[in-house]
PDB file of C-alpha atoms in Angstrom:
ATOM      1  CA  ILE J 134     -61.247 -17.766  39.185  1.00 98.00           C
ATOM      2  CA  GLU J 135     -63.903 -19.874  37.736  1.00 98.00           C
ATOM      3  CA  VAL J 136     -64.637 -23.216  36.715  1.00 98.00           C
ATOM      4  CA  ILE J 137     -65.144 -23.394  33.039  1.00 97.00           C
ATOM      5  CA  GLU J 138     -65.502 -27.141  32.174  1.00 97.00           C
ATOM      6  CA  SER J 139     -66.247 -30.114  34.420  1.00 98.00           C
ATOM      7  CA  SER J 140     -66.874 -33.804  33.352  1.00 97.00           C
ATOM      8  CA  PRO J 141     -65.876 -37.103  34.126  1.00 97.00           C
ATOM      9  CA  LEU J 142     -62.989 -36.837  31.588  1.00 97.00           C
ATOM     10  CA  ARG J 143     -61.857 -33.269  31.892  1.00 97.00           C
ATOM     11  CA  GLY J 144     -61.808 -30.223  34.247  1.00 98.00           C
ATOM     12  CA  VAL J 145     -60.659 -26.710  33.260  1.00 98.00           C
ATOM     13  CA  VAL J 146     -60.518 -24.050  36.022  1.00 98.00           C
ATOM     14  CA  ARG J 147     -59.622 -20.319  34.169  1.00 98.00           C
ATOM     15  CA  VAL J 148     -57.731 -17.754  36.157  1.00 98.00           C
ATOM     16  CA  VAL J 149     -57.085 -14.147  35.162  1.00 98.00           C
ATOM     17  CA  ARG J 150     -54.367 -11.981  36.717  1.00 97.00           C
ATOM     18  CA  SER J 151     -53.694  -8.257  36.027  1.00 96.00           C
ATOM     19  CA  PHE J 152     -50.569  -6.606  37.093  1.00 92.00           C
ATOM     20  CA  ASN J 153     -49.265  -3.154  36.150  1.00 92.00           C
ATOM     21  CA  LYS J 154     -50.403  -2.803  32.443  1.00 93.00           C
ATOM     22  CA  SER J 155     -50.665  -6.606  31.517  1.00 96.00           C
ATOM     23  CA  THR J 156     -52.828  -9.560  31.887  1.00 97.00           C
ATOM     24  CA  ILE J 157     -52.442 -13.312  32.353  1.00 97.00           C
ATOM     25  CA  THR J 158     -55.271 -15.490  31.542  1.00 98.00           C
ATOM     26  CA  GLN J 159     -54.718 -19.303  32.243  1.00 98.00           C
ATOM     27  CA  ASP J 160     -56.895 -22.330  31.737  1.00 98.00           C
ATOM     28  CA  ILE J 161     -55.552 -25.021  34.165  1.00 98.00           C
ATOM     29  CA  ILE J 162     -56.529 -28.261  32.773  1.00 98.00           C
ATOM     30  CA  LEU J 163     -56.836 -31.831  34.066  1.00 97.00           C
ATOM     31  CA  GLU J 164     -57.595 -34.901  31.984  1.00 96.00           C
ATOM     32  CA  LYS J 165     -58.563 -38.465  32.726  1.00 96.00           C
ATOM     33  CA  GLY J 166     -55.713 -40.885  32.412  1.00 93.00           C
ATOM     34  CA  LYS J 167     -53.045 -38.145  32.093  1.00 92.00           C
ATOM     35  CA  ARG J 168     -50.151 -37.143  34.386  1.00 93.00           C
ATOM     36  CA  THR J 169     -50.076 -33.835  33.733  1.00 96.00           C
ATOM     37  CA  VAL J 170     -51.386 -30.507  35.031  1.00 98.00           C
ATOM     38  CA  ASP J 171     -51.708 -28.315  31.548  1.00 98.00           C
ATOM     39  CA  PHE J 172     -51.619 -24.584  31.808  1.00 98.00           C
ATOM     40  CA  ASP J 173     -53.158 -23.036  28.335  1.00 98.00           C
ATOM     41  CA  THR J 174     -51.500 -19.570  28.625  1.00 98.00           C
ATOM     42  CA  THR J 175     -52.579 -16.198  27.209  1.00 98.00           C
ATOM     43  CA  VAL J 176     -50.383 -13.172  28.077  1.00 97.00           C
ATOM     44  CA  ASP J 177     -51.186  -9.711  27.095  1.00 97.00           C
ATOM     45  CA  TRP J 178     -47.877  -8.103  27.860  1.00 96.00           C
ATOM     46  CA  TRP J 179     -46.926  -4.422  28.210  1.00 94.00           C
ATOM     47  CA  GLU J 180     -44.070  -4.222  30.420  1.00 93.00           C
ATOM     48  CA  ARG J 181     -40.633  -2.987  30.416  1.00 89.00           C
ATOM     49  CA  GLU J 182     -37.344  -4.507  32.207  1.00 89.00           C
ATOM     50  CA  LYS J 183     -39.301  -7.541  33.611  1.00 90.00           C
ATOM     51  CA  VAL J 184     -39.308 -11.537  33.240  1.00 91.00           C
ATOM     52  CA  LEU J 185     -42.280 -13.613  34.076  1.00 94.00           C
ATOM     53  CA  LYS J 186     -41.771 -16.616  35.337  1.00 95.00           C
ATOM     54  CA  ALA J 187     -43.871 -19.575  36.748  1.00 97.00           C
ATOM     55  CA  ALA J 188     -42.355 -21.306  39.799  1.00 97.00           C
ATOM     56  CA  PHE J 189     -42.949 -24.667  41.373  1.00 97.00           C
ATOM     57  CA  PRO J 190     -41.474 -25.531  44.552  1.00 97.00           C
ATOM     58  CA  VAL J 191     -41.208 -29.201  44.234  1.00 96.00           C
ATOM     59  CA  ASP J 192     -40.439 -32.049  46.785  1.00 94.00           C
ATOM     60  CA  ILE J 193     -37.267 -33.259  45.152  1.00 94.00           C
ATOM     61  CA  ARG J 194     -33.739 -33.352  46.032  1.00 93.00           C
ATOM     62  CA  SER J 195     -31.143 -33.663  43.223  1.00 94.00           C
ATOM     63  CA  ARG J 196     -27.597 -32.082  42.487  1.00 92.00           C
ATOM     64  CA  ASN J 197     -28.701 -32.008  38.848  1.00 93.00           C
ATOM     65  CA  ALA J 198     -31.691 -31.136  36.610  1.00 94.00           C
ATOM     66  CA  SER J 199     -31.750 -32.663  33.368  1.00 95.00           C
ATOM     67  CA  CYS J 200     -32.919 -30.348  30.185  1.00 96.00           C
ATOM     68  CA  GLU J 201     -33.374 -31.323  26.806  1.00 95.00           C
ATOM     69  CA  ILE J 202     -30.946 -30.126  23.915  1.00 94.00           C
ATOM     70  CA  ALA J 203     -31.007 -31.151  20.325  1.00 91.00           C
ATOM     71  CA  HIS J 204     -31.348 -34.896  20.078  1.00 88.00           C
ATOM     72  CA  GLY J 205     -30.132 -35.285  23.703  1.00 89.00           C
ATOM     73  CA  ALA J 206     -30.000 -33.788  27.090  1.00 92.00           C
ATOM     74  CA  ALA J 207     -27.617 -31.635  29.434  1.00 93.00           C
ATOM     75  CA  GLU J 208     -27.401 -31.611  33.264  1.00 93.00           C
ATOM     76  CA  TYR J 209     -27.211 -28.629  35.155  1.00 91.00           C
ATOM     77  CA  PRO J 210     -26.348 -27.960  38.802  1.00 89.00           C
ATOM     78  CA  THR J 211     -29.485 -27.009  41.263  1.00 92.00           C
ATOM     79  CA  HIS J 212     -26.860 -25.504  43.256  1.00 88.00           C
ATOM     80  CA  TYR J 213     -24.601 -21.961  43.044  1.00 84.00           C
ATOM     81  CA  ASN J 214     -21.517 -23.022  45.044  1.00 84.00           C
ATOM     82  CA  THR J 215     -19.184 -21.513  42.600  1.00 85.00           C
ATOM     83  CA  SER J 216     -18.770 -18.333  40.691  1.00 85.00           C
ATOM     84  CA  TYR J 217     -19.542 -20.291  37.430  1.00 81.00           C
ATOM     85  CA  ASP J 218     -22.854 -21.859  38.884  1.00 78.00           C
ATOM     86  CA  GLN J 219     -23.952 -18.125  39.796  1.00 77.00           C
ATOM     87  CA  ALA J 220     -23.517 -16.719  36.313  1.00 77.00           C
ATOM     88  CA  LYS J 221     -25.950 -19.377  35.018  1.00 74.00           C
ATOM     89  CA  PHE J 222     -29.175 -17.341  35.539  1.00 76.00           C
ATOM     90  CA  GLU J 223     -31.143 -20.126  33.402  1.00 87.00           C
ATOM     91  CA  PHE J 224     -30.827 -23.100  31.275  1.00 89.00           C
ATOM     92  CA  CYS J 225     -31.623 -24.144  28.033  1.00 92.00           C
ATOM     93  CA  ALA J 226     -34.485 -26.395  27.944  1.00 95.00           C
ATOM     94  CA  HIS J 227     -35.960 -27.033  24.310  1.00 96.00           C
ATOM     95  CA  LYS J 228     -39.322 -29.707  25.374  1.00 96.00           C
ATOM     96  CA  TRP J 229     -38.806 -30.216  28.780  1.00 97.00           C
ATOM     97  CA  ALA J 230     -36.805 -30.242  31.898  1.00 97.00           C
ATOM     98  CA  ASP J 231     -36.734 -32.903  34.588  1.00 97.00           C
ATOM     99  CA  LEU J 232     -35.933 -33.105  38.278  1.00 96.00           C
ATOM    100  CA  SER J 233     -35.567 -36.853  39.731  1.00 94.00           C
ATOM    101  CA  GLU J 234     -34.755 -38.169  42.697  1.00 91.00           C
ATOM    102  CA  GLY J 235     -34.559 -42.095  43.031  1.00 84.00           C
ATOM    103  CA  GLY J 236     -37.350 -43.516  41.243  1.00 83.00           C
ATOM    104  CA  TYR J 237     -39.757 -40.542  41.044  1.00 91.00           C
ATOM    105  CA  GLY J 238     -39.654 -37.139  39.625  1.00 95.00           C
ATOM    106  CA  VAL J 239     -40.974 -34.088  38.417  1.00 97.00           C
ATOM    107  CA  SER J 240     -41.058 -32.339  34.802  1.00 97.00           C
ATOM    108  CA  ILE J 241     -41.944 -29.231  33.000  1.00 98.00           C
ATOM    109  CA  LEU J 242     -42.954 -29.533  29.653  1.00 98.00           C
ATOM    110  CA  ASN J 243     -43.369 -26.521  27.206  1.00 97.00           C
ATOM    111  CA  ASP J 244     -44.496 -26.009  23.484  1.00 96.00           C
ATOM    112  CA  CYS J 245     -42.153 -22.865  22.932  1.00 96.00           C
ATOM    113  CA  LYS J 246     -40.467 -21.579  26.199  1.00 94.00           C
ATOM    114  CA  TYR J 247     -36.827 -22.462  26.348  1.00 92.00           C
ATOM    115  CA  GLY J 248     -35.156 -20.840  29.526  1.00 93.00           C
ATOM    116  CA  ILE J 249     -35.709 -22.365  32.840  1.00 95.00           C
ATOM    117  CA  SER J 250     -33.858 -22.164  36.490  1.00 93.00           C
ATOM    118  CA  VAL J 251     -33.637 -24.442  39.093  1.00 94.00           C
ATOM    119  CA  ASP J 252     -32.686 -23.305  42.512  1.00 92.00           C
ATOM    120  CA  GLY J 253     -32.448 -26.111  45.015  1.00 92.00           C
ATOM    121  CA  SER J 254     -35.904 -27.987  44.434  1.00 94.00           C
ATOM    122  CA  ASP J 255     -37.673 -24.786  43.104  1.00 96.00           C
ATOM    123  CA  MET J 256     -38.501 -24.945  39.223  1.00 97.00           C
ATOM    124  CA  GLN J 257     -38.857 -21.652  37.442  1.00 96.00           C
ATOM    125  CA  LEU J 258     -39.852 -21.658  33.963  1.00 97.00           C
ATOM    126  CA  THR J 259     -39.457 -18.247  32.199  1.00 95.00           C
ATOM    127  CA  LEU J 260     -42.744 -17.460  30.472  1.00 95.00           C
ATOM    128  CA  HIS J 261     -41.912 -13.993  29.088  1.00 93.00           C
ATOM    129  CA  LYS J 262     -39.569 -10.874  29.166  1.00 87.00           C
ATOM    130  CA  ALA J 263     -39.668  -7.341  28.376  1.00 87.00           C
ATOM    131  CA  GLY J 264     -36.202  -6.536  26.845  1.00 82.00           C
ATOM    132  CA  CYS J 265     -35.209  -2.949  25.937  1.00 84.00           C
ATOM    133  CA  HIS J 266     -32.972  -3.717  22.935  1.00 84.00           C
ATOM    134  CA  PRO J 267     -32.961  -3.633  20.440  1.00 86.00           C
ATOM    135  CA  ASP J 268     -36.431  -3.016  20.125  1.00 86.00           C
ATOM    136  CA  PRO J 269     -38.178  -1.876  23.101  1.00 84.00           C
ATOM    137  CA  ARG J 270     -41.635  -2.575  22.011  1.00 86.00           C
ATOM    138  CA  GLY J 271     -40.473  -6.096  20.366  1.00 83.00           C
ATOM    139  CA  ASP J 272     -42.252  -8.320  23.210  1.00 88.00           C
ATOM    140  CA  ASN J 273     -45.611  -6.327  23.665  1.00 93.00           C
ATOM    141  CA  GLY J 274     -48.998  -7.712  22.846  1.00 94.00           C
ATOM    142  CA  LYS J 275     -50.424 -11.170  23.065  1.00 96.00           C
ATOM    143  CA  HIS J 276     -48.823 -14.542  22.947  1.00 96.00           C
ATOM    144  CA  SER J 277     -50.352 -17.402  23.721  1.00 97.00           C
ATOM    145  CA  PHE J 278     -48.452 -20.868  25.009  1.00 97.00           C
ATOM    146  CA  THR J 279     -49.056 -24.032  26.976  1.00 98.00           C
ATOM    147  CA  TYR J 280     -46.916 -25.549  29.516  1.00 98.00           C
ATOM    148  CA  SER J 281     -47.500 -28.735  31.706  1.00 98.00           C
ATOM    149  CA  LEU J 282     -46.355 -29.981  35.009  1.00 98.00           C
ATOM    150  CA  LEU J 283     -45.601 -33.584  34.690  1.00 97.00           C
ATOM    151  CA  VAL J 284     -45.037 -36.174  37.660  1.00 95.00           C
ATOM    152  CA  HIS J 285     -43.630 -39.875  37.218  1.00 94.00           C
ATOM    153  CA  ASN J 286     -42.751 -42.353  39.814  1.00 90.00           C
ATOM    154  CA  CYS J 287     -40.560 -44.752  37.360  1.00 80.00           C
ATOM    155  CA  GLY J 288     -37.602 -42.498  37.267  1.00 80.00           C
ATOM    156  CA  PHE J 289     -36.673 -40.342  34.001  1.00 85.00           C
ATOM    157  CA  SER J 290     -36.733 -42.097  30.475  1.00 88.00           C
ATOM    158  CA  THR J 291     -37.702 -41.723  27.310  1.00 88.00           C
ATOM    159  CA  GLU J 292     -41.278 -42.996  28.066  1.00 88.00           C
ATOM    160  CA  SER J 293     -42.108 -41.106  31.488  1.00 92.00           C
ATOM    161  CA  VAL J 294     -40.466 -37.630  30.081  1.00 94.00           C
ATOM    162  CA  ILE J 295     -39.567 -37.450  26.291  1.00 92.00           C
ATOM    163  CA  ARG J 296     -42.743 -39.159  24.719  1.00 91.00           C
ATOM    164  CA  PRO J 297     -45.072 -36.996  26.804  1.00 94.00           C
ATOM    165  CA  ALA J 298     -42.954 -33.599  26.062  1.00 96.00           C
ATOM    166  CA  TYR J 299     -43.533 -34.903  22.182  1.00 93.00           C
ATOM    167  CA  ASN J 300     -47.372 -35.479  22.682  1.00 93.00           C
ATOM    168  CA  LEU J 301     -47.658 -31.813  24.008  1.00 96.00           C
ATOM    169  CA  ASN J 302     -45.620 -30.181  21.147  1.00 95.00           C
ATOM    170  CA  TYR J 303     -47.074 -32.588  18.345  1.00 91.00           C
ATOM    171  CA  PRO J 304     -50.550 -33.230  19.263  1.00 89.00           C
ATOM    172  CA  VAL J 305     -52.873 -35.446  17.266  1.00 87.00           C
ATOM    173  CA  ILE J 306     -54.712 -33.646  14.500  1.00 87.00           C
ATOM    174  CA  ALA J 307     -58.184 -34.765  13.477  1.00 86.00           C
ATOM    175  CA  VAL J 308     -59.196 -34.343   9.747  1.00 83.00           C
ATOM    176  CA  GLU J 309     -62.195 -35.093   7.823  1.00 85.00           C
ATOM    177  CA  GLY J 310     -61.864 -38.306   5.558  1.00 77.00           C
ATOM    178  CA  SER J 311     -63.679 -41.299   4.624  1.00 74.00           C
ATOM    179  CA  SER J 312     -63.942 -44.957   5.942  1.00 71.00           C
ATOM    180  CA  ILE J 313     -62.976 -47.659   3.297  1.00 69.00           C
ATOM    181  CA  SER J 314     -63.654 -51.109   4.115  1.00 67.00           C
ATOM    182  CA  ASP J 315     -61.164 -54.205   4.310  1.00 69.00           C
ATOM    183  CA  VAL J 316     -58.396 -51.487   4.702  1.00 67.00           C
ATOM    184  CA  THR J 317     -56.225 -51.093   7.981  1.00 68.00           C
ATOM    185  CA  TYR J 318     -54.317 -48.099   8.360  1.00 68.00           C
ATOM    186  CA  ASP J 319     -51.091 -47.724  11.061  1.00 71.00           C
ATOM    187  CA  SER J 320     -48.437 -45.227  11.602  1.00 77.00           C
ATOM    188  CA  LEU J 321     -45.887 -44.707   8.494  1.00 81.00           C
ATOM    189  CA  PHE J 322     -42.962 -45.725  10.768  1.00 86.00           C
ATOM    190  CA  THR J 323     -42.494 -47.464  14.143  1.00 87.00           C
ATOM    191  CA  VAL J 324     -39.766 -48.498  16.199  1.00 91.00           C
ATOM    192  CA  ASP J 325     -39.651 -51.398  18.936  1.00 92.00           C
ATOM    193  CA  ALA J 326     -37.043 -49.943  21.222  1.00 92.00           C
ATOM    194  CA  GLU J 327     -38.606 -47.705  23.840  1.00 87.00           C
ATOM    195  CA  ASN J 328     -35.580 -45.651  24.113  1.00 88.00           C
ATOM    196  CA  VAL J 329     -35.515 -44.350  20.381  1.00 91.00           C
ATOM    197  CA  ILE J 330     -37.007 -41.402  18.992  1.00 90.00           C
ATOM    198  CA  ILE J 331     -38.194 -40.751  15.383  1.00 91.00           C
ATOM    199  CA  GLU J 332     -37.515 -37.393  15.028  1.00 90.00           C
ATOM    200  CA  THR J 333     -37.833 -36.356  11.243  1.00 90.00           C
ATOM    201  CA  VAL J 334     -39.321 -38.196   8.327  1.00 92.00           C
ATOM    202  CA  LYS J 335     -39.088 -36.090   4.888  1.00 94.00           C
ATOM    203  CA  PRO J 336     -38.547 -37.104   1.215  1.00 95.00           C
ATOM    204  CA  ALA J 337     -34.775 -37.189   0.327  1.00 95.00           C
ATOM    205  CA  GLU J 338     -33.779 -34.167  -1.793  1.00 94.00           C
ATOM    206  CA  ASP J 339     -32.880 -35.817  -4.868  1.00 95.00           C
ATOM    207  CA  GLY J 340     -36.431 -37.494  -4.918  1.00 93.00           C
ATOM    208  CA  ASN J 341     -34.750 -40.934  -4.457  1.00 95.00           C
ATOM    209  CA  GLY J 342     -36.091 -42.376  -0.985  1.00 94.00           C
ATOM    210  CA  VAL J 343     -37.262 -41.736   2.227  1.00 93.00           C
ATOM    211  CA  ILE J 344     -34.865 -39.972   4.999  1.00 95.00           C
ATOM    212  CA  ILE J 345     -35.666 -40.667   8.460  1.00 95.00           C
ATOM    213  CA  ARG J 346     -33.956 -39.291  11.597  1.00 94.00           C
ATOM    214  CA  LEU J 347     -33.597 -40.990  14.879  1.00 94.00           C
ATOM    215  CA  TYR J 348     -31.975 -40.737  18.264  1.00 91.00           C
ATOM    216  CA  GLU J 349     -31.179 -42.606  21.203  1.00 89.00           C
TER     217      GLU J 349
END
């Protein structure tokens, strides 16, 4: 464990763990003004028939967890009262999974890991696996990804959970350019409703116009 960055704006602690033939290197990042703890992770994976998870036992009581699906969300039980519940080893969660109680909650955001399980108040994001079929070596090698623990005190909403998940998946990209006086640049498109997401902007396939995909 070592501190690799420490400033008034950003702190980074690097943690390296080894087990069997594999190694996990994580930069745990705190930034001023952000409500997340980011885990920038690289896994050098050489296991078989194992599943690697990151578990967060949070102080939240809720009957259901909310997980992102395409253009929406689905709720899954956090208990295992029936055989149907017990058969759900993990849920599908695209960019985020949230567990909320009253006016506050905890979310796990990710940029490419889409399976999560919630047992009571224990949230477990599946980071990697070691399947044997169809290719027993298919998951071997180095894999890099980022996930974040997000806390919010305003309940689940577009602003508290969904937009931070989009920010993680689509970060700002800086490119070199030139300044032009008397010209102001803004977003290509904006919406004035907080609960509406601009999902996709693309040219029309017939070359006539622009297609904007939004969802509420």
